Coordinates of C-alpha atoms and ligand atoms in Angstrom, one line a residue:
M1 CA 100.7 -110.1 -81.8
V2 CA 97.9 -112.1 -80.4
V3 CA 95.2 -113.4 -82.7
H4 CA 91.8 -114.1 -80.8
H5 CA 89.1 -116.1 -82.3
D6 CA 85.4 -115.5 -81.7
V7 CA 85.6 -112.9 -78.9
E8 CA 83.7 -109.9 -77.7
M9 CA 85.3 -106.6 -77.1
I10 CA 83.8 -104.0 -74.8
V11 CA 84.3 -100.2 -75.7
E12 CA 83.5 -97.8 -72.9
D13 CA 84.2 -94.0 -73.3
G14 CA 86.1 -94.4 -76.7
A15 CA 88.4 -97.0 -75.2
V16 CA 88.8 -100.7 -75.0
K17 CA 87.3 -102.3 -71.4
E18 CA 87.8 -105.9 -71.9
I19 CA 88.4 -108.6 -74.7
G20 CA 87.3 -112.1 -73.9
K21 CA 84.8 -114.9 -74.8
D22 CA 81.1 -114.7 -73.6
L23 CA 81.4 -111.1 -71.8
G24 CA 77.6 -110.3 -73.3
S25 CA 76.8 -107.6 -70.4
P26 CA 73.1 -106.5 -71.6
E27 CA 73.6 -102.9 -70.5
F28 CA 75.7 -102.0 -73.6
E29 CA 74.9 -101.8 -77.3
K30 CA 76.1 -104.2 -79.3
V31 CA 77.7 -104.4 -82.8
D32 CA 78.1 -107.7 -84.4
A33 CA 81.1 -107.9 -86.9
G34 CA 79.2 -111.0 -88.3
G35 CA 82.5 -113.2 -88.0
K36 CA 84.6 -111.0 -89.6
L37 CA 88.2 -110.1 -89.0
V38 CA 88.6 -107.1 -86.6
T39 CA 92.2 -105.5 -86.3
P40 CA 93.7 -102.3 -85.0
G41 CA 93.0 -99.3 -86.8
F42 CA 96.4 -98.6 -88.8
V43 CA 99.0 -96.1 -87.6
D44 CA 100.6 -94.5 -90.5
P45 CA 103.8 -92.8 -89.4
H46 CA 105.2 -91.3 -92.1
T47 CA 103.0 -88.9 -94.8
H48 CA 103.3 -85.5 -96.6
P49 CA 99.4 -84.3 -96.7
V50 CA 100.2 -80.7 -97.1
F51 CA 100.6 -80.1 -100.9
N52 CA 98.9 -78.3 -103.6
E53 CA 99.0 -79.9 -107.0
T54 CA 99.5 -83.5 -108.0
R55 CA 102.4 -84.5 -110.1
E56 CA 101.7 -86.9 -112.8
L57 CA 103.5 -85.5 -115.5
E58 CA 106.7 -86.4 -113.4
Y59 CA 105.4 -89.7 -113.0
E60 CA 105.2 -89.7 -116.8
M61 CA 108.7 -88.8 -117.1
R62 CA 109.8 -91.4 -114.7
V63 CA 107.7 -94.0 -116.8
M64 CA 109.7 -92.7 -119.7
G65 CA 113.2 -93.5 -118.3
K66 CA 114.0 -90.3 -115.8
S67 CA 115.0 -90.9 -112.5
Y68 CA 113.5 -89.6 -109.4
M69 CA 116.9 -87.6 -108.6
E70 CA 117.3 -86.4 -112.3
I71 CA 113.7 -84.8 -112.3
A72 CA 114.5 -83.0 -109.0
E73 CA 117.7 -81.8 -110.4
A74 CA 115.8 -80.1 -113.5
G75 CA 113.9 -78.4 -110.9
G76 CA 110.8 -80.7 -110.6
G77 CA 110.2 -82.7 -107.5
I78 CA 110.2 -81.3 -104.2
R79 CA 111.0 -77.7 -105.4
S80 CA 108.3 -77.9 -107.9
S81 CA 105.8 -78.7 -105.1
V82 CA 107.2 -75.8 -103.1
R83 CA 106.2 -73.3 -105.8
S84 CA 102.7 -74.5 -105.9
L85 CA 102.2 -74.7 -102.1
R86 CA 103.4 -71.2 -101.7
S87 CA 100.7 -69.7 -104.4
A88 CA 97.8 -72.0 -103.3
N89 CA 94.8 -70.4 -102.2
P90 CA 94.4 -71.2 -98.5
V91 CA 90.8 -72.0 -98.8
E92 CA 91.0 -74.4 -101.5
L93 CA 94.2 -75.7 -99.8
K94 CA 92.5 -76.7 -96.7
M95 CA 89.4 -78.6 -98.7
K96 CA 92.1 -80.3 -100.6
V97 CA 94.3 -81.5 -97.3
K98 CA 91.1 -82.7 -95.6
K99 CA 89.8 -85.0 -98.3
R100 CA 93.5 -86.5 -98.6
L101 CA 92.8 -87.3 -94.8
D102 CA 89.4 -88.6 -95.5
R103 CA 90.8 -91.1 -97.6
F104 CA 93.4 -92.4 -95.0
L105 CA 90.3 -93.1 -92.9
H106 CA 88.7 -95.4 -96.0
Y107 CA 91.5 -97.6 -96.2
G108 CA 91.5 -98.2 -92.5
T109 CA 94.4 -96.1 -90.8
T110 CA 93.0 -94.0 -87.8
T111 CA 96.3 -92.3 -86.6
I112 CA 99.0 -90.4 -89.1
E113 CA 102.2 -88.7 -88.7
A114 CA 101.9 -85.8 -90.8
K115 CA 105.0 -83.5 -91.9
S116 CA 105.4 -80.5 -93.7
G117 CA 108.2 -79.7 -96.0
Y118 CA 106.5 -78.2 -99.1
G119 CA 106.7 -74.7 -97.9
L120 CA 110.3 -74.1 -97.0
S121 CA 109.9 -70.4 -95.9
K122 CA 109.0 -69.7 -92.3
E123 CA 105.5 -68.2 -93.4
S124 CA 104.7 -71.2 -95.5
E125 CA 106.2 -74.0 -93.4
L126 CA 104.2 -72.6 -90.2
N127 CA 101.2 -72.2 -92.1
S128 CA 101.6 -75.9 -93.5
L129 CA 101.5 -77.0 -89.8
R130 CA 99.2 -74.5 -88.7
L131 CA 96.6 -76.1 -91.5
L132 CA 97.1 -79.7 -89.9
K133 CA 96.4 -78.5 -86.2
E134 CA 93.3 -76.6 -87.7
I135 CA 91.9 -79.7 -89.8
A136 CA 93.0 -81.9 -86.7
Q137 CA 90.3 -80.1 -84.7
D138 CA 87.5 -81.7 -86.0
H139 CA 88.7 -84.6 -88.3
P140 CA 88.5 -88.2 -86.8
L141 CA 92.0 -89.3 -87.4
D142 CA 94.8 -88.5 -85.1
I143 CA 97.5 -86.6 -86.5
K144 CA 100.8 -86.0 -84.8
T145 CA 102.8 -83.3 -86.7
T146 CA 106.4 -82.9 -88.1
F147 CA 108.3 -80.2 -88.8
L148 CA 110.3 -81.1 -92.3
G149 CA 111.4 -77.6 -93.1
A150 CA 114.8 -79.2 -93.9
H151 CA 113.0 -81.7 -97.0
E152 CA 115.2 -79.4 -99.3
Y153 CA 116.7 -76.3 -100.1
P154 CA 114.2 -73.9 -101.7
D155 CA 115.1 -72.0 -105.0
E156 CA 116.2 -68.8 -102.9
Y157 CA 118.9 -70.4 -100.8
R158 CA 120.3 -72.9 -103.5
D159 CA 123.4 -71.1 -103.7
N160 CA 123.4 -70.2 -99.9
H161 CA 122.9 -73.3 -97.9
E162 CA 124.2 -72.0 -94.7
K163 CA 121.6 -69.2 -94.8
Y164 CA 118.6 -71.6 -94.9
I165 CA 120.2 -73.7 -92.1
D166 CA 120.8 -70.4 -90.3
I167 CA 116.8 -69.5 -90.5
L168 CA 115.9 -73.2 -90.0
I169 CA 117.7 -73.4 -86.4
N170 CA 117.2 -69.6 -85.4
E171 CA 114.0 -68.8 -86.7
M172 CA 111.8 -71.7 -87.9
I173 CA 112.6 -74.4 -85.1
P174 CA 112.1 -71.9 -82.1
Q175 CA 108.9 -70.5 -83.5
V176 CA 107.4 -74.0 -84.4
V177 CA 108.3 -75.1 -80.7
R178 CA 106.7 -71.9 -79.2
E179 CA 103.4 -72.3 -81.2
G180 CA 103.4 -76.0 -80.1
L181 CA 103.1 -76.7 -83.8
A182 CA 105.0 -80.1 -83.9
D183 CA 105.5 -83.2 -82.0
Y184 CA 108.9 -84.3 -84.3
C185 CA 111.5 -82.8 -86.2
D186 CA 112.7 -84.4 -89.6
V187 CA 115.4 -83.9 -92.1
F188 CA 115.9 -85.4 -95.6
C189 CA 119.5 -86.7 -95.1
E190 CA 120.5 -87.7 -98.5
E191 CA 123.2 -86.8 -101.1
G192 CA 122.7 -83.7 -103.0
V193 CA 120.3 -82.6 -100.2
F194 CA 121.2 -82.2 -96.4
S195 CA 124.5 -83.9 -95.6
V196 CA 125.1 -85.9 -92.3
D197 CA 126.5 -83.0 -90.9
E198 CA 123.9 -80.2 -91.9
S199 CA 121.2 -82.8 -90.7
R200 CA 122.9 -83.2 -87.5
R201 CA 123.1 -79.5 -86.5
I202 CA 119.7 -79.3 -87.3
L203 CA 118.4 -82.1 -85.4
E204 CA 120.6 -81.3 -82.5
V205 CA 118.5 -78.0 -82.2
A206 CA 115.5 -79.6 -82.3
K207 CA 116.4 -82.0 -79.6
F208 CA 117.6 -79.5 -77.4
L209 CA 114.2 -77.8 -77.8
G210 CA 112.3 -80.8 -76.9
L211 CA 111.0 -82.1 -80.3
G212 CA 111.2 -86.1 -81.3
L213 CA 113.8 -86.7 -84.2
R214 CA 112.9 -88.7 -87.3
L215 CA 115.5 -88.9 -90.4
H216 CA 114.8 -89.6 -93.7
A217 CA 117.8 -91.9 -94.3
E218 CA 120.1 -93.6 -96.6
E219 CA 116.8 -93.7 -99.3
F220 CA 119.5 -93.2 -102.2
K221 CA 122.8 -93.7 -100.9
P222 CA 124.3 -95.3 -97.5
I223 CA 125.9 -92.0 -96.5
G224 CA 125.6 -92.7 -92.6
G225 CA 121.9 -91.0 -91.7
A226 CA 121.0 -94.1 -90.0
Q227 CA 124.2 -94.0 -87.8
L228 CA 123.2 -90.5 -87.0
A229 CA 119.8 -91.3 -86.2
A230 CA 121.1 -93.6 -83.4
K231 CA 123.5 -91.2 -82.2
L232 CA 120.7 -88.6 -81.9
G233 CA 118.4 -90.9 -80.0
A234 CA 116.0 -90.6 -82.9
L235 CA 112.6 -92.4 -82.6
S236 CA 112.6 -93.2 -86.4
A237 CA 114.6 -93.5 -89.3
D238 CA 112.7 -93.9 -92.3
H239 CA 113.4 -95.5 -96.2
L240 CA 116.5 -97.2 -95.5
V241 CA 116.4 -99.0 -98.9
A242 CA 120.4 -98.6 -99.1
I243 CA 121.3 -99.2 -95.4
N244 CA 124.4 -101.3 -94.7
D245 CA 125.4 -103.8 -92.1
D246 CA 127.0 -101.0 -90.0
G247 CA 123.7 -98.9 -90.3
I248 CA 121.4 -102.0 -89.3
L249 CA 123.7 -102.4 -85.9
A250 CA 123.6 -98.9 -85.2
L251 CA 119.8 -98.7 -85.3
K252 CA 119.9 -101.9 -83.3
E253 CA 122.4 -100.6 -80.4
E254 CA 119.8 -97.4 -80.1
N255 CA 116.5 -99.3 -80.7
V256 CA 115.7 -96.8 -83.4
V257 CA 112.6 -97.9 -85.3
P258 CA 113.1 -98.4 -88.9
V259 CA 110.0 -97.2 -90.8
L260 CA 110.2 -98.9 -94.0
L261 CA 108.4 -97.5 -97.3
P262 CA 108.0 -99.8 -100.0
A263 CA 105.3 -98.4 -101.8
T264 CA 107.8 -95.5 -102.6
T265 CA 110.1 -98.0 -104.2
F266 CA 107.1 -99.3 -106.1
F267 CA 106.0 -96.2 -107.2
L268 CA 109.7 -95.3 -108.1
G269 CA 109.6 -98.1 -110.4
S270 CA 112.6 -99.7 -108.4
D271 CA 113.3 -103.3 -107.5
K272 CA 115.7 -102.6 -104.7
Y273 CA 113.7 -102.7 -101.5
A274 CA 114.8 -101.8 -98.1
P275 CA 116.2 -105.2 -95.9
G276 CA 113.1 -105.5 -94.2
R277 CA 113.4 -109.3 -93.6
K278 CA 116.9 -108.7 -92.2
M279 CA 116.2 -106.1 -90.1
W280 CA 113.3 -107.8 -88.6
D281 CA 115.8 -111.1 -87.9
V282 CA 118.1 -108.9 -85.8
G283 CA 115.7 -107.8 -83.7
L284 CA 114.3 -104.4 -84.8
Q285 CA 111.1 -103.2 -84.4
V286 CA 110.0 -102.6 -88.1
A287 CA 107.4 -100.1 -89.1
V288 CA 105.8 -99.5 -92.3
A289 CA 104.0 -96.4 -93.8
T290 CA 102.7 -94.8 -96.8
D291 CA 105.0 -92.1 -97.3
F292 CA 102.0 -90.4 -98.8
N293 CA 103.3 -87.7 -101.2
P294 CA 102.7 -86.2 -104.5
G295 CA 106.3 -87.2 -105.8
S296 CA 107.3 -90.5 -104.9
S297 CA 104.3 -92.3 -103.4
M298 CA 100.7 -91.6 -104.1
T299 CA 98.8 -93.7 -102.4
Q300 CA 96.9 -93.6 -98.6
S301 CA 96.4 -97.3 -98.5
M302 CA 98.5 -99.2 -95.8
P303 CA 96.5 -102.5 -97.0
F304 CA 98.5 -101.9 -100.4
V305 CA 101.6 -101.3 -98.3
I306 CA 101.0 -104.6 -96.1
T307 CA 100.9 -106.5 -99.6
L308 CA 104.4 -104.9 -100.4
A309 CA 105.6 -105.6 -96.8
C310 CA 104.7 -109.3 -97.6
L311 CA 106.0 -109.6 -101.2
K312 CA 109.0 -107.2 -101.0
L313 CA 110.2 -106.8 -97.5
K314 CA 109.7 -110.6 -97.1
L315 CA 107.5 -109.9 -93.9
T316 CA 104.6 -112.5 -93.0
P317 CA 101.1 -111.1 -93.1
L318 CA 101.1 -111.1 -89.4
E319 CA 104.5 -109.3 -89.3
A320 CA 103.2 -106.7 -91.5
L321 CA 100.1 -106.1 -89.7
Q322 CA 102.3 -105.5 -86.6
A323 CA 104.6 -103.2 -88.4
S324 CA 101.8 -101.2 -89.3
T325 CA 100.1 -101.1 -86.0
I326 CA 102.0 -101.4 -82.9
N327 CA 105.4 -100.9 -84.4
A328 CA 104.4 -97.7 -85.9
A329 CA 102.8 -96.6 -82.9
K330 CA 106.3 -97.2 -81.3
S331 CA 108.0 -94.9 -83.9
L332 CA 106.0 -92.3 -82.9
R333 CA 106.1 -93.0 -79.0
I334 CA 102.4 -93.4 -78.8
E335 CA 101.8 -97.3 -78.7
E336 CA 100.4 -96.8 -75.1
I337 CA 97.5 -95.1 -76.7
V338 CA 97.1 -96.6 -80.0
G339 CA 98.4 -99.5 -82.1
S340 CA 96.8 -102.8 -80.5
L341 CA 93.4 -103.5 -79.0
E342 CA 93.8 -103.8 -75.4
S343 CA 92.2 -102.7 -72.2
G344 CA 92.7 -99.0 -71.6
K345 CA 93.9 -98.2 -75.3
Q346 CA 91.9 -96.3 -77.6
A347 CA 88.8 -98.3 -79.0
D348 CA 90.4 -97.6 -82.9
F349 CA 89.5 -100.7 -85.1
I350 CA 88.7 -102.0 -88.7
I351 CA 85.8 -104.3 -89.3
W352 CA 87.0 -106.0 -92.6
K353 CA 85.2 -107.7 -95.5
F354 CA 86.6 -111.3 -94.7
N355 CA 87.7 -113.2 -91.7
R356 CA 91.1 -113.9 -92.0
Y357 CA 94.0 -111.8 -91.3
Q358 CA 95.9 -113.0 -94.4
G359 CA 92.9 -111.4 -96.6
I360 CA 94.6 -108.1 -95.8
P361 CA 97.5 -108.6 -98.3
Y362 CA 95.9 -111.0 -100.3
F363 CA 92.9 -108.8 -101.4
L364 CA 94.8 -106.8 -103.9
A365 CA 93.7 -103.1 -104.9
F366 CA 90.3 -104.0 -103.3
Q367 CA 88.3 -102.1 -101.0
S368 CA 88.2 -104.5 -98.5
V369 CA 87.5 -102.4 -95.5
Q370 CA 84.0 -102.6 -94.2
Q371 CA 83.8 -100.1 -91.4
V372 CA 86.6 -98.2 -89.3
W373 CA 85.8 -97.3 -86.0
K374 CA 87.6 -94.4 -83.8
K375 CA 87.4 -93.9 -80.0
G376 CA 84.4 -96.2 -80.4
V377 CA 82.6 -94.4 -82.9
K378 CA 82.1 -95.3 -86.2
V379 CA 83.7 -93.0 -88.7
W380 CA 83.4 -94.6 -92.1
E381 CA 81.6 -97.3 -93.7
S382 CA 82.2 -98.7 -97.0
C383 CA 79.4 -98.0 -99.5
D384 CA 78.2 -101.4 -100.4
N385 CA 76.2 -101.2 -97.0
C386 CA 75.1 -97.8 -97.1
Ligands
LIG1 O1 109.6 -89.2 -98.6 N1 112.2 -88.7 -99.9 C1 111.9 -87.3 -100.0 N2 110.8 -86.9 -99.5 C2 109.7 -87.7 -100.1 C3 109.5 -87.5 -101.6 C4 109.0 -86.1 -101.9 C5 108.5 -85.3 -103.0 O2 109.0 -86.1 -104.1 O3 107.7 -84.7 -103.3 C6 109.4 -89.0 -99.9 O4 109.5 -90.0 -100.7
LIG2 FE1 108.9 -88.8 -96.9

């Protein structure tokens, strides 16, 4: 990542035209960043914003000693969000999701990947993606969408996994593709959820029908999700807390982007973080994301994720910034458009309240974003100045 000092940036038609010293063309409207840090807008490559109610009671159960998987097995977790989403009022749901997307902007995120996955029926999954598409039409965020019908087995197919896989493969994925509702397909590949073989069958169909592949892999147990991601040529393998050396090697061989989610580990109260330093050192293009969701990561803040990436994944502040911008864009195959400030790319940037990039992880739990610009237009400003 290149750091420039005392430069100007010319923005034209929403794109960066030039960055350099003393460009000073008088015909342009000038914005003075006041000597403050300017970075690319964050790209958050793993979020779950389409849910109805929050789950703070579960949070309390975890604080009192229950594990994420114990809560899930007792009918809480993802399946409780499914029941809630299916009975949501569509107008209220739209307002809630829109507000959640606004908050990404306030923390400097200008592009997100957003998944379905709390519907788990054809109707409710398709509606989740349609809702994202509808909101995206007039929201400043760029939103890339992911079909995550294989997030969990819904209650009605608890004892008939084959039937649900059949619906995913023969009904849901083809319809998602026909309506152009998703860019990618994801599966929660984990012991007790979708096995490696079940995940493979689902993802092969998605790939055949033209979707990019992502995987929730090796979050709790190293069951071979990383190897599967590599074998299928997935764009990303996400979580990877429990990944082993064979898994790391497999990702490296196929250039799969590891998307690490340290806010999830933190929020689940665990001390075991993904081996971010090791993955960076073998040459993987490590990315980070919030994993924003009601169960395991209730935050839209990439600055907080960057703090954790430094302290827990052992990345340097500059590496963590790269992981949350250009590497995150690579995991979505949109690195030609966003993720860095270079000639020809979208003028998506943040003006910060301080002047050094080290301030991003350092000013913890502080609203340190001053302004957010998307395609050359100011879309958010901190209230200190309004
Ligand atoms: O990415 N790991 C699986 N899915 C989500 C959690 C979803 C939930 O608990 O509602 C995640 O962490
Ligand atoms: Fe997730």
